[in-house]
JSON list of C-alpha atoms in Angstrom, two decimals:
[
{"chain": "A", "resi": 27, "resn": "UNK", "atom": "CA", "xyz": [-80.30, -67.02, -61.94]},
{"chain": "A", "resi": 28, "resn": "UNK", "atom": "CA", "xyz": [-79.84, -63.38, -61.48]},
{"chain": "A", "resi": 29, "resn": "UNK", "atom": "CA", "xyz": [-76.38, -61.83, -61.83]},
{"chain": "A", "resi": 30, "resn": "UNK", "atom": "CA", "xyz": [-75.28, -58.57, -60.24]},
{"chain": "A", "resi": 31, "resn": "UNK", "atom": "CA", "xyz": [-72.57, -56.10, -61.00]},
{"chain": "A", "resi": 32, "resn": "UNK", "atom": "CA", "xyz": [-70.98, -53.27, -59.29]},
{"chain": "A", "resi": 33, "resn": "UNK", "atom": "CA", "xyz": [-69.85, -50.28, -60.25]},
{"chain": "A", "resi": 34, "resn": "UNK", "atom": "CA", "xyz": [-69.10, -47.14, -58.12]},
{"chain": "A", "resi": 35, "resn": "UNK", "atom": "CA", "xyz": [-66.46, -47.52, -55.88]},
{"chain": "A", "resi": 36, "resn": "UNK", "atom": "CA", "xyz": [-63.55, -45.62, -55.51]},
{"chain": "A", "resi": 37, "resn": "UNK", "atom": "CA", "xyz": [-61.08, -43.51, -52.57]},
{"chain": "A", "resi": 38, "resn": "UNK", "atom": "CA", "xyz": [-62.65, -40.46, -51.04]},
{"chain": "A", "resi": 39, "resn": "UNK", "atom": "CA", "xyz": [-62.05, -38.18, -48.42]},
{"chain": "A", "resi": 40, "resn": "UNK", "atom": "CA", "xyz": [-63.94, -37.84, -45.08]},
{"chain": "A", "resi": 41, "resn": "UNK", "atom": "CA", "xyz": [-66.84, -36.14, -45.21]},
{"chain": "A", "resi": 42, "resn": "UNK", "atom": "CA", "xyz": [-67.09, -37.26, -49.19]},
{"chain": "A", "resi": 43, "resn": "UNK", "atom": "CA", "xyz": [-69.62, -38.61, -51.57]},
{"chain": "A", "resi": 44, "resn": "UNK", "atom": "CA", "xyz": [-69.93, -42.02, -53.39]},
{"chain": "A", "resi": 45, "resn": "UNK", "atom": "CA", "xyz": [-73.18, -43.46, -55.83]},
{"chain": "A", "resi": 46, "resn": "UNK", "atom": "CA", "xyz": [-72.89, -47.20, -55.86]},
{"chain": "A", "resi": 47, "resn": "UNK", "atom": "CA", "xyz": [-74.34, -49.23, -58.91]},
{"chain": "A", "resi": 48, "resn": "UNK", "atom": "CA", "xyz": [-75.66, -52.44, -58.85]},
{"chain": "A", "resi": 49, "resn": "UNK", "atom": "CA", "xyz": [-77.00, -53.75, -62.38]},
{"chain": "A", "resi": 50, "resn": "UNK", "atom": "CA", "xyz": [-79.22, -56.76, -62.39]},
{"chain": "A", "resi": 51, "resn": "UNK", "atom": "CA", "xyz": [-80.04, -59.12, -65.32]},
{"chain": "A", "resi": 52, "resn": "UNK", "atom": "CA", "xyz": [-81.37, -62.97, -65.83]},
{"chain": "A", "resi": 53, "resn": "UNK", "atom": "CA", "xyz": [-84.49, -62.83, -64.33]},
{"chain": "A", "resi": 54, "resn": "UNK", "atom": "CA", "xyz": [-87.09, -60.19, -63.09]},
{"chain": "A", "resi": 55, "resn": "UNK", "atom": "CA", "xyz": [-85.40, -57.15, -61.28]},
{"chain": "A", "resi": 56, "resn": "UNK", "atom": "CA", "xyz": [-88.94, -56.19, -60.12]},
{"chain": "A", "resi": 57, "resn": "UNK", "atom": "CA", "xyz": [-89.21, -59.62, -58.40]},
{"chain": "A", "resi": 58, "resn": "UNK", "atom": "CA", "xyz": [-86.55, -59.31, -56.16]},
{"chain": "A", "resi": 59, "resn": "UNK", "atom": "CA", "xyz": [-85.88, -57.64, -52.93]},
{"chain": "A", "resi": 60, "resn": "UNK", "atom": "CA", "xyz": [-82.73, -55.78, -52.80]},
{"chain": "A", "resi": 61, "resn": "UNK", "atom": "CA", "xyz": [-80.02, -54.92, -50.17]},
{"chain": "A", "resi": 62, "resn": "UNK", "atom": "CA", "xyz": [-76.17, -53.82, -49.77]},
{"chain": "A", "resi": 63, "resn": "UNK", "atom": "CA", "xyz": [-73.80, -55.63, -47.73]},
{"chain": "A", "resi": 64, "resn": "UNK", "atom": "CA", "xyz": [-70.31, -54.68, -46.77]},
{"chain": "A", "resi": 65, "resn": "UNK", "atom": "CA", "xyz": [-66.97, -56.37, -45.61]},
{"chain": "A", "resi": 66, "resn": "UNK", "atom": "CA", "xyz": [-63.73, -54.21, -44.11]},
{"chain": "A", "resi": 67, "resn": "UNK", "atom": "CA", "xyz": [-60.49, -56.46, -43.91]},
{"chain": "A", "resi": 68, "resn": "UNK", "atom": "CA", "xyz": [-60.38, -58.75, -41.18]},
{"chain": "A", "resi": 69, "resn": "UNK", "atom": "CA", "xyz": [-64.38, -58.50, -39.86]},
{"chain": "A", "resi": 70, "resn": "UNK", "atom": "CA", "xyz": [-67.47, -60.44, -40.80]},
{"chain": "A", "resi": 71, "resn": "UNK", "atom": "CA", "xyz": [-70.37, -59.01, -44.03]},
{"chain": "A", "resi": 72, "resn": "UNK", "atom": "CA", "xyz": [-72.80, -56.60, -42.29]},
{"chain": "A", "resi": 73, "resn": "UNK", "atom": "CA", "xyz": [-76.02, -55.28, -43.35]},
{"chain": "A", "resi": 74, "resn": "UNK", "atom": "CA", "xyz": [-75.85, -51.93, -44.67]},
{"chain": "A", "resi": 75, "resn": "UNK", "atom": "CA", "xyz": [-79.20, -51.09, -46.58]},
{"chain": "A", "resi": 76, "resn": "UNK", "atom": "CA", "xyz": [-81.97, -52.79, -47.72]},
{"chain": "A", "resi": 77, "resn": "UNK", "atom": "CA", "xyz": [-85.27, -52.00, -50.46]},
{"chain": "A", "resi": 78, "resn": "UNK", "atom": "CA", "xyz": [-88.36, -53.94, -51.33]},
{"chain": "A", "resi": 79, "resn": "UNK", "atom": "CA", "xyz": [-89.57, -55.00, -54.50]},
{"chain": "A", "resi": 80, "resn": "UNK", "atom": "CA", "xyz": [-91.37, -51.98, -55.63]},
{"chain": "A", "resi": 81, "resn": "UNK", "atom": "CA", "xyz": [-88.62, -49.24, -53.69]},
{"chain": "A", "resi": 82, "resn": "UNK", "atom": "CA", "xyz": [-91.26, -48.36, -51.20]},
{"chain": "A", "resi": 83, "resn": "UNK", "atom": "CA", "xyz": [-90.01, -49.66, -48.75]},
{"chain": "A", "resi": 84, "resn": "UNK", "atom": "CA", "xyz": [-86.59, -49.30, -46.77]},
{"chain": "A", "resi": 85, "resn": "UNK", "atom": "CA", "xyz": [-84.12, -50.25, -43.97]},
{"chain": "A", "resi": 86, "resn": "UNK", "atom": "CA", "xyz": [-80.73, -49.41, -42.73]},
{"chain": "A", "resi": 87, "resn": "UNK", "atom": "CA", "xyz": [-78.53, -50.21, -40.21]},
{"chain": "A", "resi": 88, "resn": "UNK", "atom": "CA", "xyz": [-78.08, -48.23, -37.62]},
{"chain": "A", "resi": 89, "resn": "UNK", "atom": "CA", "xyz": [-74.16, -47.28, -38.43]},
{"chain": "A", "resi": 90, "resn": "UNK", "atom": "CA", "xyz": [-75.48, -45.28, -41.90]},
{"chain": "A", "resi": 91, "resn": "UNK", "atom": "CA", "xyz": [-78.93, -44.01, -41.44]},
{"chain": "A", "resi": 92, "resn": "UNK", "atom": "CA", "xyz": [-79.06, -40.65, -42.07]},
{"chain": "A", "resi": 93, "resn": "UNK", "atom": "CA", "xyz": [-76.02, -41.08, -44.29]},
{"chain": "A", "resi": 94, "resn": "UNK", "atom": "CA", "xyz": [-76.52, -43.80, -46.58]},
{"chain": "A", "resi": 95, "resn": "UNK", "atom": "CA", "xyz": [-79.49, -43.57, -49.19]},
{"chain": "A", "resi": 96, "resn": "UNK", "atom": "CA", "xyz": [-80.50, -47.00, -51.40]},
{"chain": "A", "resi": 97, "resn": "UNK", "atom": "CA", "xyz": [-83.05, -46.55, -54.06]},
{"chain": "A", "resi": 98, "resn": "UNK", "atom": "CA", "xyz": [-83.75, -48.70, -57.02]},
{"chain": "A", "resi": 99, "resn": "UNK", "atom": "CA", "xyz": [-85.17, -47.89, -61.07]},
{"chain": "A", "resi": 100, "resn": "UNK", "atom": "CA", "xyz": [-86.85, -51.14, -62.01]},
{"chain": "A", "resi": 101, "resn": "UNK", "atom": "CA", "xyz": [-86.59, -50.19, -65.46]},
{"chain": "A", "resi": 102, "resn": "UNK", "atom": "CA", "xyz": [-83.45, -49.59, -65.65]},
{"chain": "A", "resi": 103, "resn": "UNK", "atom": "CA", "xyz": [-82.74, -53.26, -63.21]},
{"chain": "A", "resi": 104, "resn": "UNK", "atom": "CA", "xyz": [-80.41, -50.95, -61.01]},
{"chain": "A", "resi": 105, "resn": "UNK", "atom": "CA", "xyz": [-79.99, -50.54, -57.26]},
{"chain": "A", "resi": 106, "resn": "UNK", "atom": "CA", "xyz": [-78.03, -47.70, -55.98]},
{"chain": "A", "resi": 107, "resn": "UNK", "atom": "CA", "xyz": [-76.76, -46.89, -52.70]},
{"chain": "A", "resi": 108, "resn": "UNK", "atom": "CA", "xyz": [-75.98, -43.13, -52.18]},
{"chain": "A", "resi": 109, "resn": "UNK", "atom": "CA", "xyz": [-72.99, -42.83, -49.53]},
{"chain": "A", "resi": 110, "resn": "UNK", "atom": "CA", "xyz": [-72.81, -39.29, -48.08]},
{"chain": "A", "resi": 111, "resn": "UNK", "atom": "CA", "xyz": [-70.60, -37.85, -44.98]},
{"chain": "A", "resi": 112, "resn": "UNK", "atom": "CA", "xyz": [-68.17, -41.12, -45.81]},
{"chain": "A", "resi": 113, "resn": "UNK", "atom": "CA", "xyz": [-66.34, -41.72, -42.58]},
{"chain": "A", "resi": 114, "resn": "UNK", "atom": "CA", "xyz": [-62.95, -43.88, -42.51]},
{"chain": "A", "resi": 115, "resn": "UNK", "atom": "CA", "xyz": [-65.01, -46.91, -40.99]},
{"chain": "A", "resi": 116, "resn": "UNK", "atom": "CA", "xyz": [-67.03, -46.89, -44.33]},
{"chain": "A", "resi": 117, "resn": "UNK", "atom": "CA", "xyz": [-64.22, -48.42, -45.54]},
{"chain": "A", "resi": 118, "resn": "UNK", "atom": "CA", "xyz": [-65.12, -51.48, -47.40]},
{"chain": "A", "resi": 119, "resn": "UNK", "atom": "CA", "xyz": [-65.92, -53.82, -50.23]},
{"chain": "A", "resi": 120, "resn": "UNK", "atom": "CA", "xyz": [-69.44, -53.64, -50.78]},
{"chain": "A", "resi": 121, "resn": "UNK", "atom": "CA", "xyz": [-71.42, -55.73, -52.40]},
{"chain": "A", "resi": 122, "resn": "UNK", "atom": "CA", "xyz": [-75.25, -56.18, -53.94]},
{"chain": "A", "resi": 123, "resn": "UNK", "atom": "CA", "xyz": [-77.34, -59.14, -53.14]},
{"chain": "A", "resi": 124, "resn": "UNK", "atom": "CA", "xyz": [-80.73, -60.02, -54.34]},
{"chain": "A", "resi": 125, "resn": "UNK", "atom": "CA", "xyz": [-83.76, -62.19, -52.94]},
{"chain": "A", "resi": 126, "resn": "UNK", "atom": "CA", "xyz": [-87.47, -63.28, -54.16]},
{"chain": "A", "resi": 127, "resn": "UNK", "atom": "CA", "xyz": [-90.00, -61.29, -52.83]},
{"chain": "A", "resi": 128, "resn": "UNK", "atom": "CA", "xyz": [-89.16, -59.71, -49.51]},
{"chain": "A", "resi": 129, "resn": "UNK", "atom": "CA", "xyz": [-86.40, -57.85, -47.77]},
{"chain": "A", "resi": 130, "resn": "UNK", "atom": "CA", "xyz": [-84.01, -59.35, -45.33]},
{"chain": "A", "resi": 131, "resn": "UNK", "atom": "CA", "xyz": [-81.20, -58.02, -43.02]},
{"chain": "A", "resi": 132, "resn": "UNK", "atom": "CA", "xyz": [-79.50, -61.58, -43.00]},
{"chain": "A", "resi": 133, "resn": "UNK", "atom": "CA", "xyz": [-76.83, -62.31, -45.69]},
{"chain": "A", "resi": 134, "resn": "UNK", "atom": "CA", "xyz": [-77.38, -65.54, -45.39]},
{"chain": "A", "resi": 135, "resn": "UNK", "atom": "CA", "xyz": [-81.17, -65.45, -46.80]},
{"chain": "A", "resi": 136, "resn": "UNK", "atom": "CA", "xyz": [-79.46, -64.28, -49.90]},
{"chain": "A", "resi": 137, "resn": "UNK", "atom": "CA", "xyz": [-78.61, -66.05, -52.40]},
{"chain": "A", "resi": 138, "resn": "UNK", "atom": "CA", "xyz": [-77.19, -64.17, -55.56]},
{"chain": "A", "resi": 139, "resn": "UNK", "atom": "CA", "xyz": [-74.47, -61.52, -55.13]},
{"chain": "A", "resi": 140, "resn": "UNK", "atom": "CA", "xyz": [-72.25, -59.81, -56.98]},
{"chain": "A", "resi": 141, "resn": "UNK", "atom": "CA", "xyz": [-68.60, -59.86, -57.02]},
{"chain": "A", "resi": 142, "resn": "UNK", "atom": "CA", "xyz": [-68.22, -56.45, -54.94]},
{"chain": "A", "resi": 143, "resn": "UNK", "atom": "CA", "xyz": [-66.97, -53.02, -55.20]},
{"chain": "A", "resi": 144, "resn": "UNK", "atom": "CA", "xyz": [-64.23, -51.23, -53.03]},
{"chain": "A", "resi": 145, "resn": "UNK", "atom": "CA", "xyz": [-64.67, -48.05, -51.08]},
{"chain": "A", "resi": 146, "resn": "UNK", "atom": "CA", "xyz": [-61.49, -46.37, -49.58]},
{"chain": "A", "resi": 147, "resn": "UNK", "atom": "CA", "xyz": [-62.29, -43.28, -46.91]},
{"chain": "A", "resi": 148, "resn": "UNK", "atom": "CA", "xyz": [-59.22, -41.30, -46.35]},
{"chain": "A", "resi": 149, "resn": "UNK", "atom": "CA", "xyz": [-58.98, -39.71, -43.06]}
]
């Protein structure tokens, strides 16, 4: 088992700043593949970011590339996601999931997650 908890979320402006936090314990960190999902009322989980094992390796979704920075400090057993030039559409819970071994775009190959954080852009 690997729980997850976020931390990070809050109401910005437009054009505003956010760090997300996603501490990791029961198993590994270094072991999993990591990647931030995020759900705004009334629409389906989307892909937002995802980071390999070692941090070497990343993807985003089109929507926040550019924008949207996730990085990881295995010793530490933390993901972040840096959210820069926050639009009003970046308004959502976001949550952290975690997978063995390699990255994924599809929420459904993951299977722990943690309980989300909210993230409010004012216009």
């Amino acid at each position: 088992q690997v729980q997850l908890v976020e931390s990070g979320g809050g109401l910005v402006q437009a054009g505003g700043s956010l760090r997300l936090s996603c501490a990791a314990s029961g198993r590994t960190f270094s072991n999993y593949a990591m990647a931030w999902f995020r759900q705004a009322p009334g629409k389906e989980r989307e892909f937002v970011a995802t980071i390999s094992q070692s941090g070497g390796s990343t993807y985003y979704a089109d929507s926040v590339k550019g924008r949207f920075t996730i990085s990881r400090d295995n010793a530490k057993n933390t993901v972040y996601l840096h959210l820069n030039s926050l639009k009003p559409e970046d308004t959502a819970v976001y949550y952290c999931a975690a997978r063995p071994i390699s990255r994924s775009t599809h929420s459904y190959d993951y299977a722990y997650w943690g309980q989300g954080t909210q993230v409010t852009v004012s216009s």
